[in-house]
XYZ file of C-alpha atoms in Angstrom:
288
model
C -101.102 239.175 6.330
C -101.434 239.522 10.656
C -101.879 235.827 10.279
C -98.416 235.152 8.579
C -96.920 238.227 10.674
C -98.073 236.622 13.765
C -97.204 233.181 13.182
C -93.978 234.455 11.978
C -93.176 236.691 15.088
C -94.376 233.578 17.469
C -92.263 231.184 16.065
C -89.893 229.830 19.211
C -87.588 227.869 16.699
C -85.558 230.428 14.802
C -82.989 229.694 11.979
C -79.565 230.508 13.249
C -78.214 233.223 11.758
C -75.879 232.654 8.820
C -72.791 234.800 8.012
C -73.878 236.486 5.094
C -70.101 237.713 4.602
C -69.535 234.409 2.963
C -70.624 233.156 -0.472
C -72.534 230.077 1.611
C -74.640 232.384 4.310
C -75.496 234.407 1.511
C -77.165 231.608 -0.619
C -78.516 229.906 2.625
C -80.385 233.515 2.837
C -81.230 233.579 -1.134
C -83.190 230.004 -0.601
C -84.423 231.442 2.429
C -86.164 234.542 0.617
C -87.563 233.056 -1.861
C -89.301 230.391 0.078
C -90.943 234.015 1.774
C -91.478 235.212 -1.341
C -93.192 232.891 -2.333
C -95.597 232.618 0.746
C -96.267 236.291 0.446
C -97.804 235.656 -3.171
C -99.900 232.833 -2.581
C -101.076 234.760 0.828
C -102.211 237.603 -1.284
C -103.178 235.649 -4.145
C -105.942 234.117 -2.231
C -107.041 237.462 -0.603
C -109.992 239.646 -1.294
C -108.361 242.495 -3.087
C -104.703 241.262 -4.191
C -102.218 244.112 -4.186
C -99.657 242.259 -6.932
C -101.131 242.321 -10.176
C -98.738 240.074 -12.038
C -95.041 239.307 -11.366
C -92.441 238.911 -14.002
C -91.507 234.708 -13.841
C -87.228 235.129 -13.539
C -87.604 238.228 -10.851
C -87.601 236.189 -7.374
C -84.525 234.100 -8.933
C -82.861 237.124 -10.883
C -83.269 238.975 -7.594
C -81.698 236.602 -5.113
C -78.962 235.937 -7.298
C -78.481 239.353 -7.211
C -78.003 238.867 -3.654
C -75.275 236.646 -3.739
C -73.264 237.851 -6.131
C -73.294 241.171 -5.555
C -73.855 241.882 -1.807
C -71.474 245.236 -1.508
C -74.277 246.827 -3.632
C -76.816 248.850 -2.222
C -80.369 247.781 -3.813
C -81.973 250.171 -5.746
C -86.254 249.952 -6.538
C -87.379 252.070 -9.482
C -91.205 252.947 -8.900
C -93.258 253.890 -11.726
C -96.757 254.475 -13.229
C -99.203 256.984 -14.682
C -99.693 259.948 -13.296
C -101.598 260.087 -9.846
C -101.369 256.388 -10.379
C -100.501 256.093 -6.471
C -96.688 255.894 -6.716
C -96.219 258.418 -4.287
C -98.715 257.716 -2.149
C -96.998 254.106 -1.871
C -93.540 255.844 -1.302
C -95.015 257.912 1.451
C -96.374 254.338 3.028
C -93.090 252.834 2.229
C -91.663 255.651 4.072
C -93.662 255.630 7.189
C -93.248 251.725 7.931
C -89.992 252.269 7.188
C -89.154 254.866 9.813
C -91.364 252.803 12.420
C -89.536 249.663 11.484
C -85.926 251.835 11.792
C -85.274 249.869 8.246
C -82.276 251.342 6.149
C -84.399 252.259 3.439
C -83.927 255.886 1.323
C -86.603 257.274 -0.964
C -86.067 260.049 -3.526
C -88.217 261.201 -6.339
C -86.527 261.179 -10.027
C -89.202 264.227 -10.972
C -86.306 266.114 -8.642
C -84.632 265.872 -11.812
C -86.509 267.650 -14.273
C -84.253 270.264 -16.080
C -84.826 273.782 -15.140
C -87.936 275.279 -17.547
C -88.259 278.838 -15.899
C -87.187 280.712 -19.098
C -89.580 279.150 -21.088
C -92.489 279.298 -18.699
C -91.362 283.270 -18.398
C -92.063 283.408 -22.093
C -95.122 281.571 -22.498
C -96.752 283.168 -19.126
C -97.234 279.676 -17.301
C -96.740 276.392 -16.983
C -100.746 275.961 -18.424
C -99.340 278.197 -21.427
C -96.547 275.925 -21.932
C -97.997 272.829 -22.013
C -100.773 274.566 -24.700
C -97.749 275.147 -26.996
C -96.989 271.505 -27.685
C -94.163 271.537 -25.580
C -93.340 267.581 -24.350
C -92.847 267.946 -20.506
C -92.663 264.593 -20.087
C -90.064 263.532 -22.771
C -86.882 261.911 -21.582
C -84.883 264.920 -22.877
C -86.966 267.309 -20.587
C -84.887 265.052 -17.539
C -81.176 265.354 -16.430
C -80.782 261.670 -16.930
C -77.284 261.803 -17.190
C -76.956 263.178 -13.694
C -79.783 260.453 -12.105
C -77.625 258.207 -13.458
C -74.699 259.455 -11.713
C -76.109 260.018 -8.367
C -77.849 256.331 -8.287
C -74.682 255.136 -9.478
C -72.889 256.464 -6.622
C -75.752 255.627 -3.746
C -75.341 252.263 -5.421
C -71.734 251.956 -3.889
C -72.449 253.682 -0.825
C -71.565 256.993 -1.104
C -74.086 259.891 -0.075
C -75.416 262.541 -2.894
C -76.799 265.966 -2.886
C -79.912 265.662 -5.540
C -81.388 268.822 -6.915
C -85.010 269.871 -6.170
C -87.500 270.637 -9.146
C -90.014 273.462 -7.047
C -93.866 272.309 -7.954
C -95.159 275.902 -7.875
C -95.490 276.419 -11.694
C -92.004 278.388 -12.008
C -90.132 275.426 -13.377
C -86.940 276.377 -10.935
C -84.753 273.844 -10.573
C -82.132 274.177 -7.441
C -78.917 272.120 -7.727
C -77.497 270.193 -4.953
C -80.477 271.396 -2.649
C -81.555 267.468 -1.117
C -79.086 265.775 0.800
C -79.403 261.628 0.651
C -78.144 259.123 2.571
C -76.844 255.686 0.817
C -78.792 253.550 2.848
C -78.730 249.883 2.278
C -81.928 250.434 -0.085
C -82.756 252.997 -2.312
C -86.445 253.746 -3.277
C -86.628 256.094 -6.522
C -89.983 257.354 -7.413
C -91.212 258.602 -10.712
C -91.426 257.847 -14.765
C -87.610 258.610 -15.179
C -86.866 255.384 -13.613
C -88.647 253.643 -16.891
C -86.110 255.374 -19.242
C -82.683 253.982 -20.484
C -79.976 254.009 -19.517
C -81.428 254.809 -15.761
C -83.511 251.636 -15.845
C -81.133 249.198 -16.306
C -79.524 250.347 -12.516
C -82.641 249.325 -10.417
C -82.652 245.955 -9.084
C -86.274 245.715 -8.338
C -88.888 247.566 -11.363
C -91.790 248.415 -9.818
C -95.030 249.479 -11.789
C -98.222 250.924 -10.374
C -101.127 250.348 -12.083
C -104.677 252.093 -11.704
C -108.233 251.643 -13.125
C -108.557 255.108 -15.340
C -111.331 256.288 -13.190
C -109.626 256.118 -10.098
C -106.632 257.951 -11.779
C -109.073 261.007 -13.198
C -110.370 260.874 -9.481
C -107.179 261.527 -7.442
C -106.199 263.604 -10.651
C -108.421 266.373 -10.109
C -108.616 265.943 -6.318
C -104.683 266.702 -5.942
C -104.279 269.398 -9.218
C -107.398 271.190 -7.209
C -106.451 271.199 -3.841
C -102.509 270.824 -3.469
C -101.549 272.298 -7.506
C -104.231 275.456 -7.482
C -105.839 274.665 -10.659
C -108.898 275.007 -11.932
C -111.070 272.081 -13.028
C -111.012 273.070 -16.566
C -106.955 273.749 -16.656
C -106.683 270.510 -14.760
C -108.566 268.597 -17.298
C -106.670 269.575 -20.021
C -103.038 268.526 -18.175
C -104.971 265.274 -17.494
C -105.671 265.097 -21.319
C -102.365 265.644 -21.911
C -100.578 263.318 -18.924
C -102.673 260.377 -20.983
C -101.501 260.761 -24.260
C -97.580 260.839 -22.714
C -97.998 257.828 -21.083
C -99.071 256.074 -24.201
C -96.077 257.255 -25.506
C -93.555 256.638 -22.744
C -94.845 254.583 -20.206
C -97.479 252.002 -20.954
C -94.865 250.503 -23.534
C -92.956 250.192 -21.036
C -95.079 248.533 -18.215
C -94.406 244.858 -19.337
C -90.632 245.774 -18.844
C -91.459 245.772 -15.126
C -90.367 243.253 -12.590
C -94.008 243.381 -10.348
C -97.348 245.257 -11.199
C -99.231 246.115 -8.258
C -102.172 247.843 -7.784
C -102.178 251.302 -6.627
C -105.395 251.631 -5.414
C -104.842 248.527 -3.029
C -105.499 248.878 1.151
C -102.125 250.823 2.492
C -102.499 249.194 5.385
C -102.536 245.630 3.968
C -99.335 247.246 1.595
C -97.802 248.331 5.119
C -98.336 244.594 6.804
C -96.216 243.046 3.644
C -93.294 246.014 4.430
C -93.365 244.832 7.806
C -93.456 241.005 7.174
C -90.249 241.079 5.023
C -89.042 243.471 7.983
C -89.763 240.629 10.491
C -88.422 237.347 7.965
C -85.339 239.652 7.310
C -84.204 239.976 11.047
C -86.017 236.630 12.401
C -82.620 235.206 13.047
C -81.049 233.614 16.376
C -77.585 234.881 16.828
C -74.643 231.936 17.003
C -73.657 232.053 20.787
């Protein structure tokens, strides 16, 4: 990818830049994106450890259409995947190049949205209790969808949201309107809500993380034992349990996705393709 990057950043003869307020710039830019596209999958097709796994055929077209028709919409990309899959771990990446780049890119995480469990926890003793009792934490009903909706709905068109904030320290507390964020031009969203309806059918780009199951029981137990407090053997039996959900919610769901990467790819290599479609986005001469 420093090879395209370079080439790319070397070029003397740039395209002049179109006005994308006009139906015309806007599908000069579409042809122009997914002749990039394009070059970024046969680049990483051909390297040693390929972070896109498979790509769905209509996405670069449905996607640049997008583009055209719709340009007053902010662009909204659902992440998704088994647990400690990587997802976050790419967000954080995502995040980082992001900043460094100065690119108008939010990210939020949909697990924000978790409905408040604290009575029941109370009454079973813990969250380890809980789960023991057959309860489903990972059902779609166990989510505010309803309000995701709204709030991506309203980034969508610009508008800034206050999200609420699920606390990870086994009390199930939910607090409302506790994370302000911004409606920047794209919205990253983070988590296995974005896979359920009607939330899914907002994003404009699905992604899905994918992980070889030994890699996943790996960073599993690495990050319920050092960050989560758990013991192995308590850990272990959420990990049992995090498996059988996602054959019930999310690996029927994985084909649904737009591109399938790998999440246990180089983030640096995933950080070089953030800031190639940085530099092919803004590699425009300006009309004198």
């Amino acid at each position: 990818m420093n090879f395209l990057l370079e080439k790319e950043t070397k070029q003397t003869d740039k395209i002049l830049k179109p006005d994308f307020s006009t139906r015309s710039g806007r599908e000069f830019l579409a042809i122009y994106l997914y002749s990039k596209f394009k070059q970024i999958l046969n680049y990483d097709k051909n390297s040693s450890a390929p972070i896109f796994k498979s790509i769905h055929p209509d996405f670069i077209q449905k996607f640049t259409r997008r583009l055209i028709n719709t340009p007053e919409k902010h662009i909204l990309i659902g992440i998704s995947g088994e647990s400690a899959s990587g997802k976050t771990t790419i967000c954080n990446t995502i995040k980082q190049a992001t900043e460094r780049l100065d690119m108008p890119i939010e990210i939020l995480s949909a697990d924000n949205y978790f409905k408040d469990i604290s009575q029941l926890i109370k009454k079973y003793g813990s969250f380890d209790n809980l789960l023991a009792s057959g309860y489903d934490v990972d059902s779609p009903n166990n989510f505010d969808m309803e309000q995701l909706f709204i709030d991506l709905e309203l980034l969508s068109k610009g508008q800034d949201v206050r999200i609420p904030e699920y606390l990870v320290n086994g009390t199930g507390i939910v607090v409302p309107n506790a994370i302000p964020k911004k409606a920047k031009k794209v919205i990253v969203v983070e988590g296995m809500a974005t896979m359920y309806s009607p939330v899914s059918e907002l994003f404009d780009v699905k992604l899905y993380v994918d992980i070889d199951p030994e890699i996943q029981e790996k960073w599993f137990l690495y990050r319920a034992q050092t960050s989560r407090n758990q013991n192995e053997e308590n850990a272990r039996k959420q990990l049992a349990y995090v498996r059988e959900a996602s054959k019930k919610y999310i690996l029927p769901k994985k084909d649904a996705s737009d591109v399938i990467i790998n999440g246990a790819s180089s983030l640096n290599y995933f950080s070089q393709i953030i800031e190639y479609i940085f530099t092919i986005t803004n590699n425009f001469s300006n009309p004198e």
